[in-house]
Tab-separated table of C-alpha atoms in Angstrom:
chain	number	residue	atom	x	y	z
A	1	MET	CA	-96.670	11.494	-3.687
A	2	ALA	CA	-99.592	11.855	-1.180
A	3	GLY	CA	-101.299	8.644	-2.135
A	4	HIS	CA	-100.521	5.155	-3.727
A	5	LEU	CA	-101.905	3.525	-6.672
A	6	PHE	CA	-102.459	-0.256	-6.020
A	7	VAL	CA	-102.976	-2.723	-8.922
A	8	THR	CA	-104.673	-5.967	-8.230
A	9	ARG	CA	-106.345	-8.900	-10.367
A	10	GLY	CA	-109.727	-9.961	-9.060
A	11	ASP	CA	-113.273	-8.838	-8.372
A	12	LEU	CA	-113.869	-5.160	-7.574
A	13	LEU	CA	-117.188	-5.956	-5.797
A	14	ALA	CA	-115.412	-8.272	-3.356
A	15	LEU	CA	-112.934	-5.796	-2.083
A	16	THR	CA	-113.015	-4.149	1.367
A	17	CYS	CA	-112.659	-0.422	0.762
A	18	ASP	CA	-114.173	2.884	1.392
A	19	ALA	CA	-115.603	3.417	-2.127
A	20	ILE	CA	-115.981	1.814	-5.396
A	21	LEU	CA	-116.707	3.351	-8.921
A	22	VAL	CA	-119.404	1.747	-10.976
A	23	PRO	CA	-119.135	2.565	-14.643
A	24	CYS	CA	-122.377	3.362	-16.657
A	25	GLY	CA	-122.955	5.124	-19.815
A	26	GLY	CA	-125.640	6.334	-22.456
A	27	GLY	CA	-124.948	7.279	-25.983
A	28	PRO	CA	-126.801	6.373	-29.182
A	29	THR	CA	-128.853	3.512	-27.721
A	30	HIS	CA	-129.278	4.373	-24.166
A	31	SER	CA	-129.732	7.458	-21.995
A	32	PRO	CA	-127.285	8.275	-19.379
A	33	GLY	CA	-126.956	6.045	-16.345
A	34	TYR	CA	-127.415	2.746	-18.010
A	35	LEU	CA	-125.814	-0.251	-16.111
A	36	VAL	CA	-124.516	-3.571	-17.725
A	37	ARG	CA	-123.554	-6.692	-15.804
A	38	PRO	CA	-122.487	-7.104	-13.060
A	39	TRP	CA	-123.217	-3.585	-12.111
A	40	ASN	CA	-126.875	-3.856	-12.707
A	41	ARG	CA	-127.066	-6.689	-10.267
A	42	MET	CA	-126.265	-4.311	-7.273
A	43	ASN	CA	-128.839	-2.997	-5.025
A	44	LEU	CA	-128.838	0.416	-6.525
A	45	PRO	CA	-131.938	2.711	-7.337
A	46	LEU	CA	-132.727	1.733	-10.969
A	47	ARG	CA	-135.552	2.323	-13.412
A	48	ASP	CA	-135.491	0.226	-16.518
A	49	GLY	CA	-131.753	-0.512	-16.112
A	50	HIS	CA	-130.774	3.041	-15.548
A	51	LEU	CA	-129.762	4.898	-12.462
A	52	VAL	CA	-132.483	7.129	-11.096
A	53	ASP	CA	-130.103	10.092	-10.680
A	54	PRO	CA	-127.371	9.325	-13.106
A	55	PRO	CA	-123.986	10.926	-13.944
A	56	ASP	CA	-123.818	12.552	-17.438
A	57	GLY	CA	-121.483	14.594	-19.669
A	58	ASP	CA	-121.764	17.509	-17.265
A	59	ARG	CA	-121.581	15.584	-14.004
A	60	ARG	CA	-119.079	12.791	-14.643
A	61	VAL	CA	-119.185	11.226	-11.363
A	62	VAL	CA	-121.795	11.218	-8.771
A	63	LEU	CA	-122.384	9.616	-5.257
A	64	VAL	CA	-125.083	7.093	-5.582
A	65	ARG	CA	-125.082	5.316	-2.286
A	66	ASP	CA	-123.081	6.228	1.110
A	67	GLY	CA	-121.025	3.555	2.771
A	68	SER	CA	-121.672	1.723	6.080
A	69	ASP	CA	-119.635	-0.309	8.383
A	70	THR	CA	-119.794	-3.465	6.120
A	71	GLU	CA	-120.204	-1.879	2.705
A	72	PRO	CA	-118.387	0.688	0.533
A	73	ALA	CA	-119.970	3.803	-0.741
A	74	VAL	CA	-120.971	3.507	-4.530
A	75	TRP	CA	-120.032	6.191	-6.921
A	76	ALA	CA	-121.206	6.095	-10.684
A	77	GLY	CA	-119.137	7.333	-13.539
A	78	HIS	CA	-120.260	8.360	-16.855
A	79	THR	CA	-117.627	6.308	-18.749
A	80	GLY	CA	-119.628	5.027	-21.898
A	81	GLU	CA	-120.804	7.349	-24.665
A	82	GLY	CA	-119.624	5.576	-27.747
A	83	ARG	CA	-116.020	5.828	-28.794
A	84	LYS	CA	-114.270	8.764	-27.064
A	85	PRO	CA	-110.479	9.587	-26.806
A	86	PRO	CA	-108.448	7.846	-24.166
A	87	TRP	CA	-108.249	11.072	-21.996
A	88	TRP	CA	-112.020	11.215	-21.738
A	89	TYR	CA	-112.130	7.948	-19.730
A	90	ALA	CA	-108.994	8.950	-17.753
A	91	GLU	CA	-110.671	12.179	-16.763
A	92	ALA	CA	-113.611	10.165	-15.103
A	93	ALA	CA	-110.962	8.223	-13.134
A	94	ARG	CA	-109.367	11.495	-12.069
A	95	LEU	CA	-112.615	13.085	-10.966
A	96	TYR	CA	-113.677	10.006	-9.124
A	97	LEU	CA	-110.323	9.821	-7.129
A	98	ARG	CA	-110.504	13.611	-6.278
A	99	GLN	CA	-114.209	13.685	-5.307
A	100	SER	CA	-114.178	10.399	-3.212
A	101	ALA	CA	-111.100	11.334	-1.510
A	102	GLU	CA	-112.639	14.543	-0.384
A	103	HIS	CA	-116.028	12.995	0.655
A	104	HIS	CA	-114.556	10.090	2.510
A	105	SER	CA	-111.772	12.056	4.277
A	106	ARG	CA	-114.013	12.407	7.295
A	107	LEU	CA	-114.230	8.770	8.023
A	108	THR	CA	-112.019	7.314	10.718
A	109	THR	CA	-111.703	3.581	10.242
A	110	ARG	CA	-109.557	2.469	7.303
A	111	PRO	CA	-109.248	-1.022	5.671
A	112	ILE	CA	-105.350	-0.796	5.705
A	113	GLY	CA	-105.012	0.867	9.055
A	114	ASP	CA	-104.097	4.369	7.622
A	115	HIS	CA	-105.984	7.863	7.739
A	116	ARG	CA	-106.181	7.908	3.866
A	117	PRO	CA	-109.338	6.762	2.300
A	118	LEU	CA	-108.941	3.554	0.108
A	119	VAL	CA	-111.118	3.881	-2.867
A	120	ALA	CA	-111.286	1.444	-5.798
A	121	MET	CA	-112.293	1.348	-9.395
A	122	PRO	CA	-112.364	-1.022	-12.446
A	123	PHE	CA	-110.729	-0.724	-15.916
A	124	VAL	CA	-113.354	1.715	-17.350
A	125	GLY	CA	-113.787	1.971	-21.069
A	126	ALA	CA	-112.462	-1.502	-21.837
A	127	GLY	CA	-115.782	-3.160	-22.317
A	128	ALA	CA	-119.241	-1.547	-22.825
A	129	GLY	CA	-117.543	1.801	-22.519
A	130	GLY	CA	-116.622	1.494	-26.312
A	131	MET	CA	-112.787	1.271	-26.275
A	132	SER	CA	-112.372	-2.618	-26.286
A	133	HIS	CA	-110.408	-2.213	-29.509
A	134	ARG	CA	-107.868	0.294	-28.026
A	135	LYS	CA	-107.446	-0.917	-24.440
A	136	GLY	CA	-103.724	-0.172	-24.399
A	137	GLU	CA	-104.164	3.447	-24.918
A	138	VAL	CA	-106.942	3.647	-22.295
A	139	VAL	CA	-104.975	1.878	-19.517
A	140	LYS	CA	-102.007	3.927	-20.076
A	141	ALA	CA	-104.151	7.209	-19.939
A	142	ILE	CA	-105.992	6.088	-16.782
A	143	VAL	CA	-102.782	4.953	-15.028
A	144	HIS	CA	-101.085	8.221	-15.848
A	145	ALA	CA	-103.978	10.325	-14.757
A	146	LEU	CA	-104.337	8.446	-11.345
A	147	LEU	CA	-100.621	8.811	-10.663
A	148	ASP	CA	-100.709	12.637	-11.562
A	149	GLU	CA	-103.735	13.124	-9.274
A	150	LEU	CA	-102.128	11.280	-6.420
A	151	GLN	CA	-99.356	13.857	-6.292
A	152	SER	CA	-101.806	16.082	-4.557
A	153	VAL	CA	-104.650	13.998	-3.369
A	154	ASP	CA	-104.315	12.236	0.042
A	155	ALA	CA	-105.923	9.078	-0.726
A	156	ASP	CA	-105.039	5.427	-1.933
A	157	ILE	CA	-106.763	3.905	-4.989
A	158	VAL	CA	-106.927	0.354	-6.183
A	159	LEU	CA	-107.188	-0.365	-9.864
A	160	VAL	CA	-108.825	-3.829	-9.923
A	161	LEU	CA	-108.448	-5.608	-13.276
A	162	ALA	CA	-110.686	-8.704	-14.321
A	163	ASP	CA	-108.311	-10.574	-16.561
A	164	ASP	CA	-104.662	-11.303	-17.001
A	165	ALA	CA	-103.934	-9.385	-19.955
A	166	SER	CA	-105.363	-6.064	-18.551
A	167	TYR	CA	-103.479	-6.740	-15.312
A	168	SER	CA	-100.212	-7.112	-16.975
A	169	ALA	CA	-100.784	-4.149	-19.205
A	170	ALA	CA	-101.773	-2.050	-16.058
A	171	GLN	CA	-98.558	-3.155	-14.274
A	172	GLU	CA	-96.651	-2.185	-17.493
A	173	ALA	CA	-98.000	1.189	-17.533
A	174	ARG	CA	-97.423	1.796	-13.945
A	175	ARG	CA	-93.718	0.792	-14.256
A	176	ARG	CA	-93.552	3.380	-17.099
A	177	TYR	CA	-94.968	6.380	-15.263
A	178	MET	CA	-94.134	5.299	-11.696
A	179	PRO	CA	-90.450	4.393	-11.480
A	180	ASP	CA	-89.846	5.277	-7.768
A	181	TRP	CA	-91.653	3.841	-4.722
A	182	PRO	CA	-91.134	6.467	-2.085
A	183	GLU	CA	-92.855	4.602	0.766
A	184	LEU	CA	-90.221	1.785	0.605
A	185	ASP	CA	-86.570	1.785	1.423
A	186	GLU	CA	-83.643	0.212	-0.464
A	187	LEU	CA	-83.537	-2.898	1.668
A	188	GLN	CA	-87.314	-3.606	1.425
A	189	MET	CA	-87.103	-3.374	-2.342
A	190	ARG	CA	-84.081	-5.581	-2.511
A	191	ARG	CA	-85.543	-8.352	-0.544
A	192	ALA	CA	-88.851	-8.009	-2.506
A	193	ASP	CA	-86.727	-8.377	-5.718
A	194	GLU	CA	-85.308	-11.595	-4.246
A	195	LEU	CA	-88.745	-13.061	-3.277
A	196	ALA	CA	-89.986	-12.160	-6.786
A	197	SER	CA	-87.301	-14.032	-8.331
A	198	LYS	CA	-88.186	-17.122	-6.187
A	199	ALA	CA	-91.832	-16.799	-7.166
A	200	ARG	CA	-91.048	-16.550	-10.905
A	201	ALA	CA	-88.986	-19.802	-10.529
A	202	GLY	CA	-92.035	-21.503	-8.737
A	203	ARG	CA	-90.221	-21.794	-5.466
A	204	LEU	CA	-92.432	-19.451	-3.165
A	205	VAL	CA	-95.139	-20.871	-1.139
A	206	LEU	CA	-97.406	-18.378	0.786
A	207	PHE	CA	-98.193	-18.956	4.666
A	208	LEU	CA	-100.901	-16.717	5.630
A	209	GLY	CA	-102.165	-15.714	9.080
A	210	ALA	CA	-104.908	-13.733	10.635
A	211	GLY	CA	-103.328	-10.416	9.900
A	212	VAL	CA	-104.139	-10.903	6.083
A	213	SER	CA	-107.916	-11.143	6.997
A	214	MET	CA	-107.876	-8.146	9.523
A	215	GLY	CA	-108.077	-5.627	6.430
A	216	ALA	CA	-111.644	-7.232	5.767
A	217	GLY	CA	-112.881	-6.421	9.238
A	218	LEU	CA	-111.957	-9.724	10.970
A	219	PRO	CA	-110.402	-9.987	14.393
A	220	SER	CA	-106.874	-10.952	15.227
A	221	TRP	CA	-106.516	-14.438	16.595
A	222	ARG	CA	-106.135	-13.158	20.301
A	223	GLN	CA	-109.130	-10.730	19.732
A	224	MET	CA	-111.386	-13.639	18.562
A	225	LEU	CA	-110.586	-15.618	21.730
A	226	LEU	CA	-111.395	-12.741	23.863
A	227	ASP	CA	-114.738	-12.034	21.996
A	228	LEU	CA	-115.616	-15.698	22.333
A	229	GLY	CA	-114.869	-15.370	26.067
A	230	SER	CA	-117.421	-12.712	26.350
A	231	LEU	CA	-119.921	-14.795	24.395
A	232	ALA	CA	-119.270	-17.742	26.907
A	233	GLY	CA	-120.295	-15.476	29.783
A	234	LEU	CA	-116.756	-15.175	31.317
A	235	THR	CA	-116.348	-12.480	33.842
A	236	GLU	CA	-113.968	-9.548	33.288
A	237	ALA	CA	-111.498	-11.153	35.645
A	238	GLU	CA	-111.717	-14.565	33.786
A	239	ILE	CA	-111.452	-12.833	30.315
A	240	SER	CA	-108.172	-11.136	31.628
A	241	GLU	CA	-106.902	-14.462	32.785
A	242	LEU	CA	-107.968	-16.110	29.435
A	243	ASP	CA	-105.735	-13.566	27.756
A	244	THR	CA	-102.742	-14.982	29.759
A	245	LEU	CA	-103.260	-18.473	28.689
A	246	ASP	CA	-101.529	-20.370	25.858
A	247	PRO	CA	-104.021	-20.014	23.053
A	248	ARG	CA	-104.554	-23.788	22.815
A	249	ASP	CA	-105.608	-23.779	26.592
A	250	ALA	CA	-107.835	-20.825	25.971
A	251	GLY	CA	-109.517	-22.788	23.204
A	252	ALA	CA	-110.021	-25.680	25.518
A	253	VAL	CA	-111.692	-23.335	28.191
A	254	LEU	CA	-113.891	-21.839	25.511
A	255	SER	CA	-114.888	-25.389	24.257
A	256	GLY	CA	-115.823	-26.542	27.558
A	257	ARG	CA	-117.802	-23.369	28.463
A	258	ILE	CA	-119.702	-23.009	25.248
A	259	GLY	CA	-119.752	-26.558	23.574
A	260	GLU	CA	-118.167	-27.549	20.341
A	261	LYS	CA	-121.398	-26.993	18.276
A	262	ARG	CA	-122.069	-23.426	19.511
A	263	LEU	CA	-118.496	-22.781	19.618
A	264	ARG	CA	-118.161	-23.505	15.827
A	265	TRP	CA	-121.195	-21.307	15.160
A	266	ALA	CA	-119.687	-18.388	17.111
A	267	ILE	CA	-116.312	-18.713	15.232
A	268	GLU	CA	-118.228	-18.719	11.879
A	269	GLU	CA	-119.886	-15.489	13.105
A	270	SER	CA	-116.530	-14.010	14.126
A	271	VAL	CA	-114.580	-14.691	10.949
A	272	GLY	CA	-117.190	-14.844	8.243
A	273	SER	CA	-117.097	-11.963	5.900
A	274	GLU	CA	-118.594	-11.132	2.350
A	275	HIS	CA	-115.564	-9.091	1.446
A	276	LEU	CA	-111.869	-9.734	0.882
A	277	SER	CA	-108.897	-7.617	2.194
A	278	LEU	CA	-106.609	-5.681	-0.128
A	279	MET	CA	-103.901	-8.027	0.886
A	280	HIS	CA	-105.935	-11.033	-0.296
A	281	GLN	CA	-106.183	-9.622	-3.757
A	282	ILE	CA	-102.591	-8.679	-3.962
A	283	LEU	CA	-101.404	-12.080	-2.776
A	284	ALA	CA	-103.809	-13.816	-5.165
A	285	SER	CA	-102.287	-11.786	-7.960
A	286	LEU	CA	-98.913	-13.196	-7.469
A	287	PRO	CA	-97.577	-16.171	-9.682
A	288	VAL	CA	-97.677	-18.591	-6.779
A	289	ALA	CA	-99.446	-21.922	-7.076
A	290	GLU	CA	-99.030	-23.325	-3.422
A	291	ALA	CA	-100.293	-21.767	-0.083
A	292	MET	CA	-100.956	-22.731	3.359
A	293	THR	CA	-102.798	-20.966	6.190
A	294	THR	CA	-104.083	-21.475	9.799
A	295	ASN	CA	-107.101	-19.247	9.101
A	296	TYR	CA	-110.582	-20.778	9.261
A	297	ASP	CA	-112.014	-18.139	6.683
A	298	THR	CA	-112.338	-18.745	2.985
A	299	MET	CA	-111.273	-15.547	1.776
A	300	PHE	CA	-107.995	-16.436	-0.008
A	301	GLU	CA	-109.497	-19.289	-1.918
A	302	ARG	CA	-112.142	-16.897	-3.188
A	303	ALA	CA	-109.623	-14.229	-4.112
A	304	TRP	CA	-107.733	-16.951	-6.079
A	305	ARG	CA	-110.865	-17.980	-7.781
A	306	ASP	CA	-111.633	-14.333	-8.608
A	307	THR	CA	-108.292	-14.234	-10.745
A	308	GLY	CA	-109.582	-17.151	-12.811
A	309	ARG	CA	-107.767	-19.920	-10.946
A	310	LYS	CA	-109.274	-23.079	-9.677
A	311	PRO	CA	-107.457	-24.040	-6.452
A	312	SER	CA	-107.982	-27.272	-4.655
A	313	VAL	CA	-108.537	-26.621	-0.973
A	314	LEU	CA	-106.907	-29.450	1.254
A	315	PRO	CA	-107.819	-31.782	3.017
A	316	GLN	CA	-111.383	-30.746	2.038
A	317	ASP	CA	-111.194	-31.676	-1.557
A	318	GLY	CA	-109.241	-34.881	-0.906
A	319	THR	CA	-106.515	-34.357	-3.626
A	320	ALA	CA	-105.073	-31.471	-5.559
A	321	THR	CA	-106.516	-31.756	-9.022
A	322	GLY	CA	-105.097	-28.685	-10.495
A	323	GLU	CA	-102.126	-26.457	-10.387
A	324	HIS	CA	-103.020	-24.271	-7.496
A	325	TRP	CA	-103.858	-25.672	-3.956
A	326	LEU	CA	-104.450	-24.120	-0.513
A	327	LEU	CA	-103.780	-26.173	2.651
A	328	LYS	CA	-105.924	-25.246	5.480
A	329	LEU	CA	-103.888	-26.544	8.573
A	330	HIS	CA	-106.634	-25.785	11.020
A	331	GLY	CA	-109.825	-26.549	9.275
A	332	SER	CA	-112.158	-24.404	7.354
A	333	LEU	CA	-115.457	-22.757	7.983
A	334	ASP	CA	-117.092	-24.429	4.824
A	335	ASP	CA	-115.752	-27.938	5.802
A	336	HIS	CA	-118.378	-29.338	8.270
A	337	LYS	CA	-116.889	-32.927	8.207
A	338	ARG	CA	-113.807	-31.843	9.999
A	339	PRO	CA	-113.556	-30.010	13.385
A	340	LEU	CA	-111.817	-26.598	13.546
A	341	VAL	CA	-108.539	-26.767	15.386
A	342	LEU	CA	-108.503	-24.517	18.469
A	343	SER	CA	-107.745	-26.460	21.773
A	344	ARG	CA	-104.622	-28.205	22.737
A	345	SER	CA	-106.389	-31.584	22.136
A	346	ASP	CA	-107.529	-30.347	18.692
A	347	TYR	CA	-103.843	-29.806	17.732
A	348	LEU	CA	-102.769	-33.167	19.073
A	349	ARG	CA	-105.605	-34.961	17.175
A	350	PHE	CA	-105.122	-33.061	14.037
A	351	GLU	CA	-101.315	-33.845	14.154
A	352	ASP	CA	-101.988	-37.505	14.767
A	353	SER	CA	-104.598	-37.988	12.054
A	354	SER	CA	-102.949	-35.814	9.382
A	355	GLN	CA	-99.662	-37.565	8.479
A	356	ALA	CA	-100.381	-37.113	4.822
A	357	LEU	CA	-100.694	-33.323	5.221
A	358	ALA	CA	-97.727	-33.180	7.335
A	359	GLY	CA	-95.557	-34.973	4.728
A	360	LEU	CA	-96.861	-32.293	2.099
A	361	VAL	CA	-95.744	-29.546	4.477
A	362	HIS	CA	-92.285	-31.122	4.985
A	363	ALA	CA	-91.873	-31.365	1.177
A	364	MET	CA	-92.653	-27.750	0.760
A	365	LEU	CA	-90.158	-27.039	3.490
A	366	LEU	CA	-87.341	-28.921	1.604
A	367	THR	CA	-88.075	-27.603	-1.714
A	368	ARG	CA	-89.472	-24.166	-1.414
A	369	HIS	CA	-89.075	-20.719	0.265
A	370	LEU	CA	-92.014	-19.820	2.693
A	371	LEU	CA	-93.430	-16.335	2.744
A	372	PHE	CA	-95.160	-15.574	6.049
A	373	VAL	CA	-97.712	-12.843	5.833
A	374	GLY	CA	-100.177	-11.775	8.567
A	375	TYR	CA	-98.476	-13.467	11.654
A	376	SER	CA	-97.717	-11.637	14.700
A	377	LEU	CA	-94.201	-12.493	15.970
A	378	SER	CA	-95.672	-13.521	19.222
A	379	ASP	CA	-98.241	-15.709	17.597
A	380	ASP	CA	-98.019	-19.280	18.946
A	381	ASN	CA	-99.132	-20.753	15.592
A	382	PHE	CA	-96.145	-18.988	14.090
A	383	HIS	CA	-93.672	-20.252	16.684
A	384	ARG	CA	-95.165	-23.939	16.508
A	385	ILE	CA	-94.886	-24.004	12.636
A	386	VAL	CA	-91.267	-22.499	12.531
A	387	HIS	CA	-90.307	-25.079	15.154
A	388	GLN	CA	-91.657	-27.895	13.099
A	389	VAL	CA	-89.716	-26.470	10.058
A	390	GLN	CA	-86.465	-26.415	12.111
A	391	ALA	CA	-86.948	-29.993	13.079
A	392	THR	CA	-87.480	-31.044	9.682
A	393	LEU	CA	-84.296	-29.410	8.456
A	394	SER	CA	-82.119	-29.926	11.505
A	395	GLU	CA	-80.194	-32.819	9.973
A	396	SER	CA	-79.140	-31.044	6.941
A	397	ARG	CA	-78.233	-27.939	8.722
A	398	ALA	CA	-76.171	-29.738	11.297
A	399	ALA	CA	-74.267	-31.243	8.345
A	400	GLY	CA	-73.795	-27.799	6.973
A	401	ASP	CA	-75.485	-28.583	3.737
A	402	ASP	CA	-77.645	-25.621	3.655
A	403	THR	CA	-77.472	-22.531	5.791
A	404	THR	CA	-79.863	-20.246	3.603
A	405	PRO	CA	-83.041	-19.174	5.463
A	406	PHE	CA	-86.055	-21.200	4.527
A	407	GLY	CA	-88.552	-18.414	4.925
A	408	THR	CA	-89.171	-14.756	5.021
A	409	VAL	CA	-91.553	-12.967	7.398
A	410	LEU	CA	-93.094	-9.824	6.177
A	411	THR	CA	-94.283	-8.024	9.283
A	412	SER	CA	-95.788	-4.609	10.439
A	413	GLU	CA	-94.114	-5.121	13.855
A	414	ARG	CA	-90.652	-4.185	14.961
A	415	PRO	CA	-88.721	-7.551	15.293
A	416	ARG	CA	-86.571	-6.382	18.286
A	417	LEU	CA	-84.922	-9.344	19.723
A	418	VAL	CA	-87.181	-12.119	18.152
A	419	HIS	CA	-84.932	-12.380	15.171
A	420	GLU	CA	-82.142	-13.782	17.033
A	421	VAL	CA	-84.509	-16.718	18.063
A	422	TRP	CA	-84.759	-17.648	14.319
A	423	HIS	CA	-81.469	-16.566	13.224
A	424	GLY	CA	-80.350	-18.276	10.087
A	425	ASP	CA	-83.599	-19.891	9.573
A	426	ILE	CA	-85.861	-16.974	8.900
A	427	GLN	CA	-85.180	-13.372	7.595
A	428	PHE	CA	-87.503	-10.700	8.851
A	429	LEU	CA	-88.542	-7.704	6.743
A	430	SER	CA	-90.350	-5.157	8.809
A	431	THR	CA	-92.174	-2.171	7.477
A	432	VAL	CA	-91.914	-0.255	10.734
A	433	GLY	CA	-90.252	3.152	10.441
A	434	GLY	CA	-91.043	6.381	8.605
A	435	ALA	CA	-93.541	9.183	9.546
A	436	SER	CA	-95.554	9.439	6.274
A	437	SER	CA	-97.639	6.186	6.808
A	438	THR	CA	-98.513	3.437	9.120
A	439	PRO	CA	-96.539	0.061	9.080
A	440	VAL	CA	-99.711	-1.712	7.855
A	441	ARG	CA	-100.081	0.477	4.846
A	442	ARG	CA	-96.346	0.078	3.960
A	443	LEU	CA	-96.848	-3.617	4.199
A	444	ALA	CA	-99.500	-3.523	1.655
A	445	ILE	CA	-97.350	-1.345	-0.554
A	446	LEU	CA	-94.491	-3.780	-0.195
A	447	LEU	CA	-96.707	-6.731	-1.320
A	448	ASP	CA	-97.857	-4.552	-4.043
A	449	TYR	CA	-94.224	-3.907	-5.081
A	450	LEU	CA	-93.792	-7.676	-4.965
A	451	ALA	CA	-96.857	-8.227	-7.268
A	452	ALA	CA	-95.375	-5.516	-9.677
A	453	ALA	CA	-91.998	-7.180	-9.707
A	454	THR	CA	-93.720	-10.650	-10.423
A	455	SER	CA	-96.174	-9.678	-12.910
A	456	ALA	CA	-95.631	-11.364	-16.303
A	457	ARG	CA	-94.965	-8.534	-18.809
A	458	ALA	CA	-96.035	-10.330	-21.602
A	459	GLU	CA	-99.456	-11.696	-21.008
A	460	HIS	CA	-101.101	-9.326	-23.137
A	461	LEU	CA	-98.572	-9.474	-25.979
A	462	MET	CA	-100.770	-11.389	-28.269
A	463	ASP	CA	-103.740	-9.109	-27.890
A	464	PRO	CA	-103.548	-6.364	-30.439
A	465	THR	CA	-105.982	-4.176	-28.527
A	466	PHE	CA	-102.956	-3.476	-26.275
A	467	ASP	CA	-100.709	-2.279	-28.993
A	468	ALA	CA	-100.287	1.060	-27.461
A	469	VAL	CA	-98.190	-0.330	-24.464
A	470	PHE	CA	-95.578	-1.991	-26.604
A	471	THR	CA	-92.473	-0.745	-28.698
A	472	ALA	CA	-92.411	-1.111	-32.332
A	473	ASP	CA	-89.911	-3.934	-31.986
A	474	GLU	CA	-92.406	-5.705	-29.484
A	475	ARG	CA	-95.185	-5.428	-32.058
A	476	ALA	CA	-92.931	-6.942	-34.718
A	477	LEU	CA	-92.223	-9.808	-32.217
A	478	ARG	CA	-95.927	-10.470	-31.633
A	479	ASP	CA	-96.401	-10.664	-35.445
A	480	LYS	CA	-93.725	-13.325	-35.661
A	481	LEU	CA	-95.432	-15.223	-32.842
A	482	ASP	CA	-98.605	-14.984	-34.827
A	483	GLU	CA	-96.712	-16.565	-37.689
A	484	VAL	CA	-95.391	-19.364	-35.497
A	485	MET	CA	-99.070	-20.097	-34.240
A	486	ALA	CA	-100.431	-20.144	-37.764
A	487	ALA	CA	-97.666	-22.561	-38.999
A	488	SER	CA	-98.289	-24.836	-36.099
A	489	ARG	CA	-101.744	-25.346	-37.509
A	490	ALA	CA	-100.499	-26.835	-40.917
A	491	ASN	CA	-101.814	-30.247	-41.761
A	492	GLY	CA	-98.289	-31.780	-41.687
A	493	VAL	CA	-97.768	-30.647	-38.009
A	494	ARG	CA	-98.179	-33.555	-35.488
A	495	LEU	CA	-100.675	-32.884	-32.666
A	496	GLY	CA	-97.981	-33.209	-30.032
A	497	ILE	CA	-95.809	-30.623	-31.636
A	498	ARG	CA	-99.028	-28.267	-32.090
A	499	GLU	CA	-99.873	-28.697	-28.389
A	500	ALA	CA	-96.209	-27.908	-27.374
A	501	VAL	CA	-96.573	-24.551	-29.371
A	502	ASP	CA	-99.772	-23.784	-27.750
A	503	GLU	CA	-98.335	-24.278	-24.333
A	504	ALA	CA	-95.351	-22.304	-25.175
A	505	LEU	CA	-97.323	-19.389	-26.441
A	506	SER	CA	-100.118	-19.444	-23.809
A	507	ARG	CA	-98.171	-17.190	-21.429
A	508	PHE	CA	-98.421	-14.417	-24.024
A	509	ARG	CA	-102.228	-14.678	-24.055
A	510	GLY	CA	-102.997	-14.528	-20.413
A	511	SER	CA	-106.231	-16.032	-18.731
A	512	PRO	CA	-109.663	-14.478	-18.985
A	513	GLY	CA	-111.711	-13.261	-16.119
A	514	PRO	CA	-113.575	-15.819	-13.917
């Protein structure tokens, strides 16, 4: 397979990619090129709600607007003309992939560090396209068509789903038509399966570094410091010296040269972005409720919200009021009550004043498995965090009570000798190796495999519009569950029992879009 099909849950318009497909249609009530929300809120050439130069039955896909350094190109697909057979919608997806891949093959910069274009599309046909009553048939046809086209098209495509049921159905269709993952080796898939088991058991905590946000155009931690050095007016010699300093000492130099207020503004300019990376969307799709990050940006919490979740951001929100929470260890761009942690004094002040947060971190270390993503193996933040974990667990490890690793690092670097430093505490899973792809792209594919392995295969079971992805026995099971739901509504059933039934069956209904 030349390219890869990614499946994510979130907002297509937020994704950093080379191109997106906007669905539009015509039919009995509208001429070709009619846009519905949210597509009609984009800055596209419109007249009375219609594209000025629309696709139609003869030109199913057209380029509406070319991309820029910060925005993807926009293609429009004729995907709504009343009720059509599933293959009709799948053909628009196939044509979009083929034409956008050829058009964008001349670009050099890629969101996931690979020569292949990264293009994205929504689940066309499922809403205003006219097939909301036969979603299962359409998603099967689209996934099959994209996988077939990827046999010869050298591009990657992201199918972005807006609700849990569609996401689960798309994952199920991909499992059916894509049994092999040629970019990954046996060890990578076995380790990912182990992580998936921990995620399904509620034992996986995400720990995100700057590398997760780099796919959205943000700089690495080191590059941010060097950029700030240029802003501070440092000479080339001073910038070279800055690069040799401990990052915390480099932060102190920059804070002294620029001043705290101007430094914060500069950091906001450096790491602010309107878009999310592919890794953000994949990680937000995982069944994980707890996450920590040293990043200042607000991307991951946005990615989580795009899946319909409502995460609490700590310490900014004070307390975790819902199931999901994100701990911002070094501050957040949108939290102006607290300083960003950058210099050595910032680190010491933060650790002295944040005992409650430290207690939360320690509790996670004792009861969960940490998944580090986006950290360089030479990152000082990473080393400091792992050292704290080791100190927390040293007593139990000295007693021989627990020798299993407390965390896993997914890295696009070659571990070399560094794995010996953390031997027994952390296991490393590197995506270096192989000539057909870059390590960063393979890391994205590895995360995509993890998401596929953790996706609930039943979140669309109670929705009859997805019947086509189920077996006859599964549909019979759904009918029995409907009977249980109806029986729980009988007058003689107490409220507590009714609520327990609702809670048990909720996992088969999924969550709507945000």
